[in-house]
């Protein structure tokens, strides 16, 4: 079975291990004073279930969390502007793959630009699509999609970040480059400060 086919058709619930652990309290859309609250939600789906992604900030090289099928996690960050990139990997694989190998088989990981304000909460939908494309989609408040995803948030596994990881400079640069290349000339995924609640 080719790697791409395996990425897209494995259907299982990934354990909350490594970067994530089961949350001690439910993930909510509640911000704390002085911070922007970001909720990363990945609804359960069969396609691409075994493909997880590390959500990382190329500027700081810090991993913010891990997108796992059928789970949600939240982070509180300083207000400001960020770019997020996804590092896809297969759970339980004998060896993980490099950014170059993913690029060779056509996996795309576009950047998501964020501008966030203190005291506001923001929702991002993590997606794995045919292609294979992995991305963090900003969710606009007051839309039917937000309504569906907020209901979904109550049904998924709630997780929290177990440890903050930092990528080595070479790996971070390679993944950031793949994210920029697969974004094309303009970054289409943008979350604005006004998208918060």
Short mmCIF file of C-alpha atoms in Angstrom, two decimals:
data_model
loop_
_atom_site.label_atom_id
_atom_site.label_comp_id
_atom_site.label_asym_id
_atom_site.label_seq_id
_atom_site.Cartn_x
_atom_site.Cartn_y
_atom_site.Cartn_z
CA UNK A 1 0.00 0.00 0.00
CA UNK A 2 1.46 3.38 -0.94
CA UNK A 3 2.21 5.89 1.79
CA UNK A 4 -0.33 8.37 0.41
CA UNK A 5 -3.09 5.74 0.35
CA UNK A 6 -2.19 4.70 3.90
CA UNK A 7 -2.35 8.34 5.02
CA UNK A 8 -5.82 8.77 3.64
CA UNK A 9 -7.59 5.55 4.52
CA UNK A 10 -6.46 4.53 7.98
CA UNK A 11 -9.33 4.90 10.41
CA UNK A 12 -8.60 4.59 14.10
CA UNK A 13 -8.60 6.74 17.19
CA UNK A 14 -5.10 7.88 17.98
CA UNK A 15 -4.11 7.70 21.65
CA UNK A 16 -3.44 10.98 23.43
CA UNK A 17 0.28 10.51 24.07
CA UNK A 18 3.50 12.44 23.66
CA UNK A 19 2.72 16.13 23.20
CA UNK A 20 -0.91 15.61 24.30
CA UNK A 21 -2.48 13.96 27.32
CA UNK A 22 -6.13 13.58 28.39
CA UNK A 23 -7.33 16.91 29.77
CA UNK A 24 -8.03 17.36 33.46
CA UNK A 25 -10.95 19.67 32.51
CA UNK A 26 -13.03 20.08 29.33
CA UNK A 27 -11.67 22.31 26.58
CA UNK A 28 -13.77 25.49 26.51
CA UNK A 29 -13.91 28.72 24.56
CA UNK A 30 -13.10 30.75 27.69
CA UNK A 31 -10.19 33.19 27.53
CA UNK A 32 -8.09 34.27 30.50
CA UNK A 33 -7.24 37.94 31.05
CA UNK A 34 -4.18 39.16 29.17
CA UNK A 35 -3.98 36.15 26.83
CA UNK A 36 -5.55 35.03 23.57
CA UNK A 37 -7.20 31.60 23.85
CA UNK A 38 -6.89 29.31 20.81
CA UNK A 39 -8.93 26.12 20.51
CA UNK A 40 -7.76 23.55 17.95
CA UNK A 41 -10.56 21.10 17.12
CA UNK A 42 -10.27 18.07 14.86
CA UNK A 43 -13.61 16.32 14.35
CA UNK A 44 -13.43 12.56 14.07
CA UNK A 45 -13.29 11.24 10.52
CA UNK A 46 -12.18 8.04 8.84
CA UNK A 47 -10.06 9.59 6.08
CA UNK A 48 -6.58 10.38 7.34
CA UNK A 49 -7.31 9.27 10.90
CA UNK A 50 -3.82 7.85 11.46
CA UNK A 51 -2.14 11.06 10.29
CA UNK A 52 -1.47 13.43 13.17
CA UNK A 53 0.16 16.83 12.92
CA UNK A 54 2.32 18.86 15.23
CA UNK A 55 1.11 22.46 15.29
CA UNK A 56 4.18 24.65 15.43
CA UNK A 57 5.20 28.28 15.24
CA UNK A 58 8.19 28.59 12.88
CA UNK A 59 9.30 31.92 14.40
CA UNK A 60 9.85 30.47 17.88
CA UNK A 61 10.29 26.84 16.67
CA UNK A 62 7.89 25.88 19.49
CA UNK A 63 5.32 23.10 19.11
CA UNK A 64 1.98 24.40 20.38
CA UNK A 65 0.25 21.03 20.39
CA UNK A 66 -0.77 18.03 18.34
CA UNK A 67 -3.77 17.59 16.06
CA UNK A 68 -5.24 14.13 16.67
CA UNK A 69 -8.32 12.61 15.05
CA UNK A 70 -11.40 13.18 17.21
CA UNK A 71 -9.76 15.48 19.76
CA UNK A 72 -9.41 19.12 20.78
CA UNK A 73 -6.82 21.08 22.73
CA UNK A 74 -6.35 24.74 23.63
CA UNK A 75 -3.41 27.06 24.17
CA UNK A 76 -3.18 30.53 25.68
CA UNK A 77 -0.75 32.85 23.92
CA UNK A 78 0.39 36.44 24.09
CA UNK A 79 -1.64 38.76 21.85
CA UNK A 80 0.01 39.44 18.51
CA UNK A 81 0.68 37.93 15.10
CA UNK A 82 1.73 34.37 14.40
CA UNK A 83 2.17 31.93 11.56
CA UNK A 84 1.35 28.29 12.21
CA UNK A 85 2.62 25.32 10.26
CA UNK A 86 1.63 21.64 10.43
CA UNK A 87 4.14 18.80 10.64
CA UNK A 88 2.34 15.62 9.55
CA UNK A 89 3.40 12.22 10.82
CA UNK A 90 2.01 8.72 11.03
CA UNK A 91 1.27 7.48 14.53
CA UNK A 92 3.16 4.29 15.27
CA UNK A 93 5.24 4.43 12.08
CA UNK A 94 8.58 2.64 12.24
CA UNK A 95 10.24 5.81 11.02
CA UNK A 96 8.88 9.29 10.48
CA UNK A 97 9.22 11.14 7.22
CA UNK A 98 11.07 14.33 6.37
CA UNK A 99 9.58 17.47 4.87
CA UNK A 100 11.27 16.61 1.57
CA UNK A 101 9.70 13.12 1.48
CA UNK A 102 6.24 14.55 2.22
CA UNK A 103 6.74 17.14 -0.50
CA UNK A 104 7.74 14.39 -2.96
CA UNK A 105 4.48 12.48 -2.42
CA UNK A 106 2.41 15.66 -2.65
CA UNK A 107 1.41 16.31 0.97
CA UNK A 108 0.56 20.00 1.39
CA UNK A 109 0.74 21.85 4.70
CA UNK A 110 -0.23 25.50 4.12
CA UNK A 111 0.53 28.20 6.67
CA UNK A 112 -2.20 29.75 8.77
CA UNK A 113 -1.67 33.38 9.75
CA UNK A 114 -3.15 34.56 13.02
CA UNK A 115 -3.70 37.95 14.55
CA UNK A 116 -5.08 37.55 18.06
CA UNK A 117 -6.15 39.88 20.88
CA UNK A 118 -5.98 39.46 24.63
CA UNK A 119 -9.18 38.30 26.30
CA UNK A 120 -10.60 36.75 23.12
CA UNK A 121 -11.10 33.09 22.16
CA UNK A 122 -10.51 31.75 18.66
CA UNK A 123 -11.54 28.46 17.06
CA UNK A 124 -9.50 26.62 14.42
CA UNK A 125 -10.68 23.47 12.68
CA UNK A 126 -7.89 20.99 11.98
CA UNK A 127 -8.43 19.14 8.72
CA UNK A 128 -6.88 16.27 6.79
CA UNK A 129 -8.27 16.08 3.27
CA UNK A 130 -7.79 14.01 0.15
CA UNK A 131 -4.73 15.17 -1.59
CA UNK A 132 -3.31 14.88 1.18
CA UNK A 133 -3.75 18.35 2.60
CA UNK A 134 -3.42 19.14 6.29
CA UNK A 135 -4.40 22.58 7.50
CA UNK A 136 -5.73 24.72 10.33
CA UNK A 137 -8.89 26.50 9.14
CA UNK A 138 -9.92 29.66 10.99
CA UNK A 139 -13.58 29.53 12.02
CA UNK A 140 -15.54 32.76 11.76
CA UNK A 141 -17.87 33.58 14.66
CA UNK A 142 -21.61 33.53 14.03
CA UNK A 143 -21.40 31.15 11.06
CA UNK A 144 -23.22 27.83 10.63
CA UNK A 145 -19.82 26.08 10.60
CA UNK A 146 -18.97 27.57 14.00
CA UNK A 147 -22.30 26.38 15.38
CA UNK A 148 -21.65 22.81 14.19
CA UNK A 149 -18.07 22.81 15.48
CA UNK A 150 -19.01 24.17 18.90
CA UNK A 151 -21.49 21.28 19.22
CA UNK A 152 -18.75 18.89 18.04
CA UNK A 153 -16.40 20.28 20.71
CA UNK A 154 -18.67 18.75 23.35
CA UNK A 155 -18.36 15.25 21.81
CA UNK A 156 -14.64 14.91 21.02
CA UNK A 157 -11.86 13.83 23.37
CA UNK A 158 -10.50 16.73 25.37
CA UNK A 159 -6.73 16.99 25.55
CA UNK A 160 -4.12 19.28 27.00
CA UNK A 161 -0.52 19.92 26.06
CA UNK A 162 1.68 17.60 28.13
CA UNK A 163 5.01 19.16 27.16
CA UNK A 164 6.26 22.07 25.10
CA UNK A 165 8.74 20.96 22.48
CA UNK A 166 11.16 23.05 20.45
CA UNK A 167 12.32 21.89 17.02
CA UNK A 168 15.96 22.07 16.10
CA UNK A 169 16.75 24.95 13.76
CA UNK A 170 17.33 22.83 10.64
CA UNK A 171 14.08 20.83 10.99
CA UNK A 172 12.04 23.94 11.80
CA UNK A 173 13.41 25.74 8.73
CA UNK A 174 12.67 22.78 6.44
CA UNK A 175 9.06 22.42 7.64
CA UNK A 176 8.47 26.18 7.53
CA UNK A 177 9.78 26.18 3.96
CA UNK A 178 7.38 23.37 2.97
CA UNK A 179 4.48 25.27 4.56
CA UNK A 180 5.38 28.44 2.67
CA UNK A 181 5.81 26.59 -0.63
CA UNK A 182 2.48 24.79 -0.31
CA UNK A 183 0.73 28.04 0.65
CA UNK A 184 1.52 29.46 -2.76
CA UNK A 185 2.24 33.14 -3.42
CA UNK A 186 -0.40 34.28 -0.92
CA UNK A 187 -1.38 32.75 2.39
CA UNK A 188 -5.13 32.12 2.14
CA UNK A 189 -5.70 30.88 5.68
CA UNK A 190 -5.95 33.92 7.91
CA UNK A 191 -7.51 34.38 11.31
CA UNK A 192 -8.14 38.03 12.14
CA UNK A 193 -8.35 39.64 15.58
CA UNK A 194 -12.04 40.30 14.88
CA UNK A 195 -12.65 36.52 14.54
CA UNK A 196 -12.48 36.11 18.30
CA UNK A 197 -15.33 35.96 20.81
#
